[in-house]
CSV table of C-alpha atoms in Angstrom, one decimal:
chain,number,residue,atom,x,y,z
L,443,MET,CA,-10.3,-39.6,-38.3
L,444,THR,CA,-11.4,-39.9,-42.0
L,445,THR,CA,-12.2,-37.0,-44.3
L,446,THR,CA,-14.0,-37.1,-47.7
L,447,GLN,CA,-12.3,-36.0,-51.1
L,448,SER,CA,-14.6,-33.0,-51.2
L,449,GLU,CA,-13.7,-31.8,-47.7
L,450,THR,CA,-9.8,-32.4,-48.8
L,451,ASP,CA,-10.7,-30.4,-52.0
L,452,GLU,CA,-12.1,-27.4,-50.0
L,453,LEU,CA,-9.3,-27.3,-47.5
L,454,THR,CA,-7.0,-27.2,-50.6
L,455,ALA,CA,-8.9,-24.4,-51.9
L,456,THR,CA,-8.8,-22.6,-48.7
L,457,ALA,CA,-5.1,-23.0,-48.3
L,458,ARG,CA,-4.3,-21.7,-51.9
L,459,ALA,CA,-6.5,-18.6,-51.2
L,460,VAL,CA,-4.6,-17.9,-47.9
L,461,PHE,CA,-1.2,-18.4,-49.5
L,462,ALA,CA,-2.2,-16.1,-52.4
L,463,ASP,CA,-3.2,-13.5,-50.1
L,464,HIS,CA,0.3,-13.5,-48.6
L,465,PRO,CA,2.6,-14.1,-51.5
L,466,ALA,CA,5.8,-15.6,-50.7
L,467,GLU,CA,9.0,-13.5,-50.5
L,468,ALA,CA,12.9,-14.2,-50.1
L,469,SER,CA,13.1,-13.3,-46.4
L,470,GLU,CA,14.6,-15.0,-43.4
L,471,GLY,CA,11.8,-14.1,-41.1
L,472,LEU,CA,8.3,-15.6,-40.4
L,473,PRO,CA,5.5,-13.7,-42.0
L,474,GLU,CA,3.5,-13.1,-39.0
L,475,ALA,CA,0.3,-12.0,-40.7
L,476,LEU,CA,0.1,-15.2,-42.7
L,477,TRP,CA,1.2,-17.3,-39.6
L,478,SER,CA,-1.5,-15.9,-37.6
L,479,THR,CA,-4.3,-16.5,-40.6
L,480,LEU,CA,-3.2,-20.1,-40.7
L,481,THR,CA,-3.7,-20.5,-36.8
L,482,GLU,CA,-7.0,-19.0,-36.9
L,483,LEU,CA,-8.2,-21.3,-39.5
L,484,GLY,CA,-6.9,-24.3,-37.6
L,485,LEU,CA,-4.5,-25.1,-40.2
L,486,VAL,CA,-1.7,-25.4,-37.6
L,487,GLN,CA,-1.8,-28.3,-35.6
L,488,LEU,CA,-4.0,-29.7,-38.3
L,489,THR,CA,-3.8,-33.5,-37.2
L,490,LEU,CA,-3.4,-33.1,-33.5
L,491,SER,CA,-6.7,-34.2,-31.5
L,492,ASP,CA,-9.2,-31.7,-30.4
L,493,GLN,CA,-8.2,-32.5,-26.9
L,494,ALA,CA,-4.8,-31.9,-27.2
L,495,GLY,CA,-5.7,-28.4,-29.1
L,496,GLY,CA,-5.3,-29.3,-32.5
L,497,SER,CA,-8.2,-29.6,-35.2
L,498,GLY,CA,-8.6,-33.2,-35.3
L,499,GLY,CA,-7.9,-33.7,-39.1
L,500,ALA,CA,-6.8,-36.6,-41.3
L,501,LEU,CA,-3.3,-37.3,-42.6
L,502,ALA,CA,-4.9,-36.8,-46.1
L,503,ASP,CA,-5.7,-33.1,-45.0
L,504,GLU,CA,-2.2,-32.5,-43.8
L,505,ALA,CA,-0.6,-34.0,-47.1
L,506,ALA,CA,-3.1,-31.7,-49.1
L,507,LEU,CA,-2.0,-28.7,-47.0
L,508,LEU,CA,1.7,-29.3,-47.4
L,509,LEU,CA,1.4,-29.8,-51.1
L,510,VAL,CA,0.0,-26.3,-51.2
L,511,ALA,CA,2.6,-24.8,-49.0
L,512,GLY,CA,5.3,-26.2,-51.0
L,513,GLU,CA,3.5,-25.3,-54.2
L,514,SER,CA,3.5,-21.5,-52.6
L,515,ALA,CA,6.9,-21.5,-51.4
L,516,ALA,CA,5.2,-20.6,-48.1
L,517,PRO,CA,7.9,-19.6,-45.5
L,518,VAL,CA,6.3,-21.0,-42.5
L,519,PRO,CA,7.2,-23.8,-40.3
L,520,LEU,CA,4.0,-25.9,-40.8
L,521,ALA,CA,5.8,-29.1,-40.9
L,522,GLU,CA,8.1,-28.5,-37.9
L,523,THR,CA,5.1,-27.2,-35.7
L,524,GLU,CA,3.1,-30.4,-36.8
L,525,LEU,CA,5.9,-32.7,-35.9
L,526,GLY,CA,6.3,-31.1,-32.6
L,527,GLY,CA,2.8,-31.1,-31.5
L,528,TRP,CA,2.6,-34.7,-32.3
L,529,LEU,CA,5.6,-35.7,-30.3
L,530,LEU,CA,4.4,-33.8,-27.3
L,531,ALA,CA,1.0,-35.3,-27.4
L,532,ALA,CA,2.4,-38.8,-28.0
L,533,ALA,CA,4.6,-38.1,-24.7
L,534,GLY,CA,1.5,-37.1,-23.0
L,535,LEU,CA,2.9,-33.4,-22.7
L,536,GLU,CA,1.2,-30.2,-23.1
L,537,VAL,CA,1.2,-28.6,-26.7
L,538,PRO,CA,1.7,-25.0,-26.5
L,539,THR,CA,0.6,-22.5,-29.2
L,540,GLY,CA,2.9,-20.8,-31.5
L,541,VAL,CA,5.8,-22.1,-33.5
L,542,LEU,CA,7.6,-25.3,-32.5
L,543,ALA,CA,11.0,-26.2,-33.5
L,544,VAL,CA,11.7,-30.2,-33.3
L,545,ALA,CA,15.0,-32.2,-33.3
L,546,ALA,CA,16.6,-35.6,-32.6
L,547,GLY,CA,19.1,-34.6,-30.0
L,548,ASP,CA,21.7,-37.3,-30.5
L,549,GLY,CA,24.4,-35.4,-29.3
L,550,LEU,CA,23.0,-34.1,-25.9
L,551,SER,CA,24.2,-35.2,-22.6
L,552,VAL,CA,21.0,-35.8,-20.3
L,553,ALA,CA,21.0,-36.6,-16.8
L,554,PRO,CA,18.9,-36.4,-13.5
L,555,ALA,CA,18.9,-33.2,-11.7
L,556,ASP,CA,16.9,-31.6,-9.0
L,557,GLY,CA,13.7,-30.4,-10.7
L,558,GLY,CA,14.1,-32.4,-13.8
L,559,LEU,CA,16.9,-33.3,-16.3
L,560,ALA,CA,20.1,-31.5,-17.0
L,561,VAL,CA,20.3,-31.2,-20.5
L,562,ARG,CA,23.5,-30.0,-22.2
L,563,GLY,CA,25.2,-30.0,-25.8
L,564,GLN,CA,24.7,-28.7,-29.2
L,565,LEU,CA,22.0,-29.2,-32.0
L,566,SER,CA,22.6,-28.3,-35.2
L,567,ARG,CA,20.5,-26.8,-38.3
L,568,VAL,CA,17.2,-26.9,-36.2
L,569,GLY,CA,14.3,-25.7,-38.4
L,570,TRP,CA,12.7,-22.4,-37.3
L,571,ALA,CA,14.5,-22.4,-33.8
L,572,ARG,CA,14.7,-18.7,-33.6
L,573,HIS,CA,11.0,-18.2,-34.0
L,574,ALA,CA,9.9,-21.0,-31.7
L,575,THR,CA,8.2,-20.8,-28.3
L,576,ARG,CA,9.3,-24.3,-27.5
L,577,LEU,CA,12.2,-26.7,-28.7
L,578,VAL,CA,10.7,-30.2,-28.7
L,579,VAL,CA,13.5,-32.5,-28.6
L,580,LEU,CA,13.8,-36.4,-28.7
L,581,ALA,CA,17.0,-37.5,-26.9
L,582,GLU,CA,18.5,-40.4,-25.1
L,583,GLY,CA,17.9,-40.2,-21.3
L,584,PRO,CA,19.3,-42.2,-18.4
L,585,GLU,CA,16.8,-44.9,-18.9
L,586,GLY,CA,15.7,-44.7,-22.6
L,587,ASP,CA,14.5,-41.9,-25.0
L,588,VAL,CA,12.8,-39.0,-23.5
L,589,VAL,CA,11.0,-35.9,-24.9
L,590,LEU,CA,11.9,-32.4,-23.8
L,591,SER,CA,9.7,-29.4,-24.1
L,592,VAL,CA,12.5,-26.8,-23.7
L,593,ASP,CA,11.7,-23.0,-23.4
L,594,ALA,CA,13.4,-21.4,-26.4
L,595,GLY,CA,14.7,-18.6,-24.1
L,596,ALA,CA,16.6,-21.0,-22.3
L,597,ALA,CA,18.8,-21.9,-25.3
L,598,GLU,CA,21.6,-20.1,-27.0
L,599,ILE,CA,20.7,-20.0,-30.6
L,600,THR,CA,23.0,-19.2,-33.5
L,601,GLU,CA,21.1,-18.1,-36.7
L,602,GLY,CA,21.8,-20.0,-39.8
L,603,VAL,CA,19.7,-20.6,-43.1
L,604,ASN,CA,19.2,-23.0,-45.9
L,605,LEU,CA,19.7,-22.3,-49.4
L,606,ALA,CA,16.0,-21.1,-49.6
L,607,GLY,CA,16.9,-18.5,-46.8
L,608,GLU,CA,14.7,-20.6,-44.2
L,609,ALA,CA,15.9,-20.5,-40.6
L,610,ARG,CA,18.1,-23.5,-39.8
L,611,ASP,CA,19.6,-22.4,-36.4
L,612,GLY,CA,22.5,-23.9,-34.0
L,613,VAL,CA,21.0,-24.5,-30.5
L,614,ARG,CA,23.2,-24.8,-27.4
L,615,LEU,CA,21.5,-26.1,-24.4
L,616,ASP,CA,22.9,-26.1,-20.8
L,617,ALA,CA,19.6,-26.2,-18.7
L,618,THR,CA,17.6,-28.1,-16.2
L,619,VAL,CA,14.4,-29.0,-18.2
L,620,ALA,CA,11.4,-29.8,-15.7
L,621,ASN,CA,8.8,-30.3,-18.7
L,622,TRP,CA,9.9,-33.8,-20.0
L,623,ALA,CA,8.3,-37.3,-20.4
L,624,PRO,CA,9.4,-40.7,-21.4
L,625,ALA,CA,9.3,-41.1,-25.2
L,626,PRO,CA,6.6,-43.4,-26.6
L,627,ALA,CA,7.8,-46.9,-28.3
L,628,GLY,CA,9.3,-46.5,-31.6
L,629,ALA,CA,9.2,-42.6,-31.2
L,630,ARG,CA,12.6,-42.2,-33.4
L,631,GLU,CA,11.6,-44.2,-36.3
L,632,GLN,CA,8.1,-42.4,-36.3
L,633,LEU,CA,9.7,-39.0,-36.0
L,634,ALA,CA,12.1,-40.0,-38.9
L,635,ARG,CA,9.1,-41.2,-41.2
L,636,ARG,CA,6.8,-38.4,-40.3
L,637,SER,CA,9.7,-35.8,-41.0
L,638,ALA,CA,10.7,-37.5,-44.3
L,639,LEU,CA,7.0,-37.7,-45.6
L,640,PHE,CA,6.4,-34.2,-44.6
L,641,ARG,CA,9.4,-32.9,-46.5
L,642,ALA,CA,8.4,-35.1,-49.5
L,643,LEU,CA,5.0,-33.7,-49.7
L,644,LEU,CA,6.6,-30.0,-49.6
L,645,LEU,CA,9.0,-31.0,-52.3
L,646,ALA,CA,6.2,-32.3,-54.6
L,647,GLY,CA,4.4,-29.2,-54.2
L,648,ALA,CA,7.7,-26.9,-55.1
L,649,ALA,CA,8.3,-29.1,-58.1
L,650,ARG,CA,4.6,-28.8,-59.3
L,651,ARG,CA,5.1,-24.9,-59.1
L,652,ALA,CA,8.4,-24.9,-60.9
L,653,LEU,CA,6.9,-26.8,-63.7
L,654,GLU,CA,4.0,-24.6,-63.9
L,655,ARG,CA,6.3,-21.4,-64.1
L,656,SER,CA,8.3,-23.0,-66.7
L,657,VAL,CA,5.5,-24.0,-68.9
L,658,GLN,CA,3.9,-20.7,-68.8
L,659,TYR,CA,7.2,-18.8,-69.5
L,660,ALA,CA,7.9,-21.1,-72.4
L,661,GLY,CA,4.5,-20.1,-73.9
L,662,GLU,CA,5.4,-16.4,-73.4
L,663,ARG,CA,9.1,-16.0,-74.3
L,664,ILE,CA,9.3,-15.4,-78.1
L,665,GLN,CA,12.6,-16.5,-79.8
L,666,PHE,CA,13.0,-16.3,-83.6
L,667,GLY,CA,9.4,-15.2,-84.0
L,668,ARG,CA,7.6,-17.6,-81.9
L,669,PRO,CA,7.3,-18.8,-78.2
L,670,ILE,CA,10.1,-21.3,-77.0
L,671,GLY,CA,7.6,-23.7,-76.0
L,672,LYS,CA,7.0,-24.5,-79.8
L,673,PHE,CA,10.7,-25.7,-80.2
L,674,GLN,CA,10.9,-29.5,-79.8
L,675,ALA,CA,14.1,-29.6,-77.6
L,676,VAL,CA,12.1,-27.4,-75.0
L,677,GLN,CA,9.1,-29.5,-75.3
L,678,GLN,CA,11.2,-32.6,-74.7
L,679,GLN,CA,12.8,-31.0,-71.5
L,680,LEU,CA,9.2,-29.9,-70.4
L,681,ALA,CA,8.0,-33.4,-70.8
L,682,LEU,CA,11.0,-34.7,-68.8
L,683,ALA,CA,10.2,-32.3,-66.0
L,684,ALA,CA,6.4,-33.3,-66.2
L,685,ALA,CA,7.3,-37.0,-65.5
L,686,GLU,CA,9.5,-36.2,-62.7
L,687,VAL,CA,6.9,-34.0,-61.0
L,688,ALA,CA,4.1,-36.6,-61.7
L,689,SER,CA,6.1,-39.7,-60.2
L,690,GLY,CA,7.2,-37.6,-57.1
L,691,GLU,CA,3.8,-36.5,-56.3
L,692,ALA,CA,2.4,-39.9,-56.9
L,693,ALA,CA,5.0,-41.4,-54.3
L,694,ALA,CA,4.1,-38.9,-51.8
L,695,ARG,CA,0.6,-39.2,-52.2
L,696,SER,CA,0.7,-43.1,-51.9
L,697,ALA,CA,2.9,-43.0,-49.0
L,698,ALA,CA,0.5,-40.5,-47.3
L,699,ARG,CA,-2.3,-43.0,-47.9
L,700,ILE,CA,-0.5,-46.0,-46.7
L,701,ALA,CA,0.8,-44.1,-43.7
L,702,ALA,CA,-2.5,-43.1,-42.7
L,703,ALA,CA,-4.0,-46.7,-42.8
L,704,THR,CA,-1.3,-47.7,-40.2
L,705,ASP,CA,-0.3,-44.6,-38.3
L,706,PHE,CA,3.1,-44.7,-39.6
L,707,ALA,CA,3.4,-48.2,-38.2
L,708,GLY,CA,4.8,-51.4,-39.9
L,709,ASP,CA,7.3,-52.0,-42.8
L,710,ASP,CA,5.1,-51.2,-45.4
L,711,ALA,CA,4.4,-47.7,-44.2
L,712,GLY,CA,8.3,-47.4,-43.7
L,713,PHE,CA,9.0,-48.6,-47.3
L,714,ALA,CA,6.4,-46.2,-48.8
L,715,VAL,CA,7.9,-43.3,-46.9
L,716,ALA,CA,11.4,-44.2,-48.1
L,717,VAL,CA,10.3,-44.4,-51.8
L,718,ALA,CA,8.5,-40.9,-51.5
L,719,LYS,CA,11.5,-39.3,-50.1
L,720,ALA,CA,14.0,-40.8,-52.3
L,721,ARG,CA,12.0,-40.0,-55.6
L,722,THR,CA,10.9,-36.3,-54.6
L,723,SER,CA,14.7,-35.6,-53.6
L,724,GLU,CA,16.0,-37.5,-56.8
L,725,ALA,CA,13.6,-35.6,-58.9
L,726,ALA,CA,14.2,-32.1,-57.4
L,727,ALA,CA,17.6,-31.7,-59.2
L,728,SER,CA,16.3,-32.5,-62.7
L,729,ILE,CA,13.2,-30.2,-62.2
L,730,ALA,CA,15.3,-27.3,-60.9
L,731,ARG,CA,17.8,-27.7,-63.6
L,732,ILE,CA,15.1,-27.8,-66.3
L,733,ALA,CA,13.2,-25.0,-64.8
L,734,HIS,CA,16.4,-22.8,-65.1
L,735,GLN,CA,17.4,-23.8,-68.6
L,736,VAL,CA,13.9,-23.0,-69.9
L,737,HIS,CA,14.0,-19.6,-68.1
L,738,GLY,CA,17.5,-18.8,-69.1
L,739,ALA,CA,19.1,-15.9,-67.1
L,740,ILE,CA,16.0,-14.1,-65.9
L,741,GLY,CA,15.4,-17.2,-63.7
L,742,PHE,CA,18.3,-16.2,-61.5
L,743,THR,CA,17.4,-12.9,-60.9
L,744,LEU,CA,15.8,-11.7,-57.6
L,745,GLU,CA,13.2,-10.1,-59.4
L,746,HIS,CA,11.7,-13.5,-60.5
L,747,ASP,CA,9.9,-15.9,-58.3
L,748,LEU,CA,11.2,-19.0,-59.7
L,749,ARG,CA,14.1,-19.0,-57.4
L,750,LEU,CA,11.5,-19.3,-54.6
L,751,SER,CA,10.8,-22.8,-55.7
L,752,THR,CA,14.1,-24.0,-57.0
L,753,THR,CA,16.1,-22.8,-54.0
L,754,ARG,CA,13.4,-24.8,-52.0
L,755,LEU,CA,14.1,-27.9,-54.2
L,756,TRP,CA,17.7,-28.0,-53.7
L,757,ALA,CA,17.5,-27.3,-50.0
L,758,TRP,CA,14.7,-29.7,-49.1
L,759,ARG,CA,16.3,-32.7,-51.2
L,760,GLU,CA,19.1,-32.9,-48.4
L,761,GLU,CA,16.9,-32.5,-45.6
L,762,ASP,CA,15.2,-35.3,-43.5
L,763,GLY,CA,17.2,-37.7,-45.2
L,764,SER,CA,18.8,-37.4,-48.8
L,765,ASP,CA,17.8,-39.4,-51.8
L,766,ALA,CA,21.0,-41.5,-51.2
L,767,HIS,CA,20.0,-42.2,-47.4
L,768,TRP,CA,16.5,-43.2,-48.4
L,769,HIS,CA,17.9,-45.4,-51.4
L,770,THR,CA,19.9,-47.2,-48.9
L,771,VAL,CA,17.1,-48.0,-46.6
L,772,ILE,CA,15.1,-49.0,-49.9
L,773,GLY,CA,18.0,-51.2,-51.1
L,774,ARG,CA,18.1,-52.9,-47.7
L,775,ARG,CA,14.6,-53.7,-47.5
L,776,ALA,CA,14.6,-55.1,-50.9
L,777,LEU,CA,17.5,-57.4,-50.2
L,778,ALA,CA,15.8,-58.5,-47.1
L,779,GLU,CA,12.6,-59.7,-48.8
L,780,GLY,CA,14.3,-61.7,-51.4
L,781,PRO,CA,13.6,-62.4,-55.1
L,782,ASP,CA,10.1,-64.0,-54.1
L,783,GLY,CA,9.3,-61.0,-51.9
L,784,LEU,CA,10.2,-58.1,-54.1
L,785,TRP,CA,7.2,-58.0,-56.1
L,786,PRO,CA,4.7,-58.2,-53.6
L,787,LEU,CA,6.7,-55.5,-51.6
L,788,LEU,CA,6.5,-53.2,-54.8
L,789,THR,CA,2.8,-53.8,-55.3
L,790,ARG,CA,1.9,-53.3,-51.6
L,791,ALA,CA,3.7,-49.9,-51.6
L,792,SER,CA,1.9,-48.3,-54.6
């Protein structure tokens, strides 16, 4: 499905209004009122088809929503639930309502058993697992990859958090899973690409918010009789941060556009996603540093909301592949293209 720019703009405005009505707080819990509102508006499972229980939106809509969610520091598992719904639907499994946690279960033992598959092992740092109704796991089965839809109540969950206070839980499984199906071809690569793009979009949104708060504060904070934003050194740092924000968001938006054209398939989509996650992850450190330098000590206090953006920048830059991981992917692809193919590769992925 495709949508017009005006429709995407309308969705962006709606999302901003919803998040403004439910301002973010430093909490490890799930804001039930916000999640309920997002569900009622059809913003959860946005790109899932109507037949599978979603809203039938386009990837451009999801990209716009995640940019706003990152900008608002919204502590909700939009990306995780969208990814879990996609994986279940792609495998032909029912997509339940509520929060979904998704993981690639590389360390799991999966074997045939009466009534399904016997699944045993440990998963680490699973996003929002303690709040999930189902755990969606992509694992290696006896005859190839399988998608498991696991009742969260059947798992032993050890609570953990990332630097932003978002749930990143340990999950131990020792159960027979009846609700499973063979994974579609290329599911691992698809999941990695989708996860990286969604995280890049969240990073781009958080970076934009950190810059906006820094520019605002620089115009308000008076030092030596004038706003600190009038000092050349501060202006230079803010300009550097603005360039990092612009390049990261441009890379994320470009990757979303290329991925939408191919449904995340093909080398060009993979390269564009790698560039997006590498660029937004690399930019995150510089933007967070500059934001805190501009704010000074007040930016580190619990009373100031800057930390809601910068802690997410620090946490998300390492999740779904760090910049080092994705730069390695980019380097290998560039080497594979050779000197004659490098320029066409760069121009196709822009």
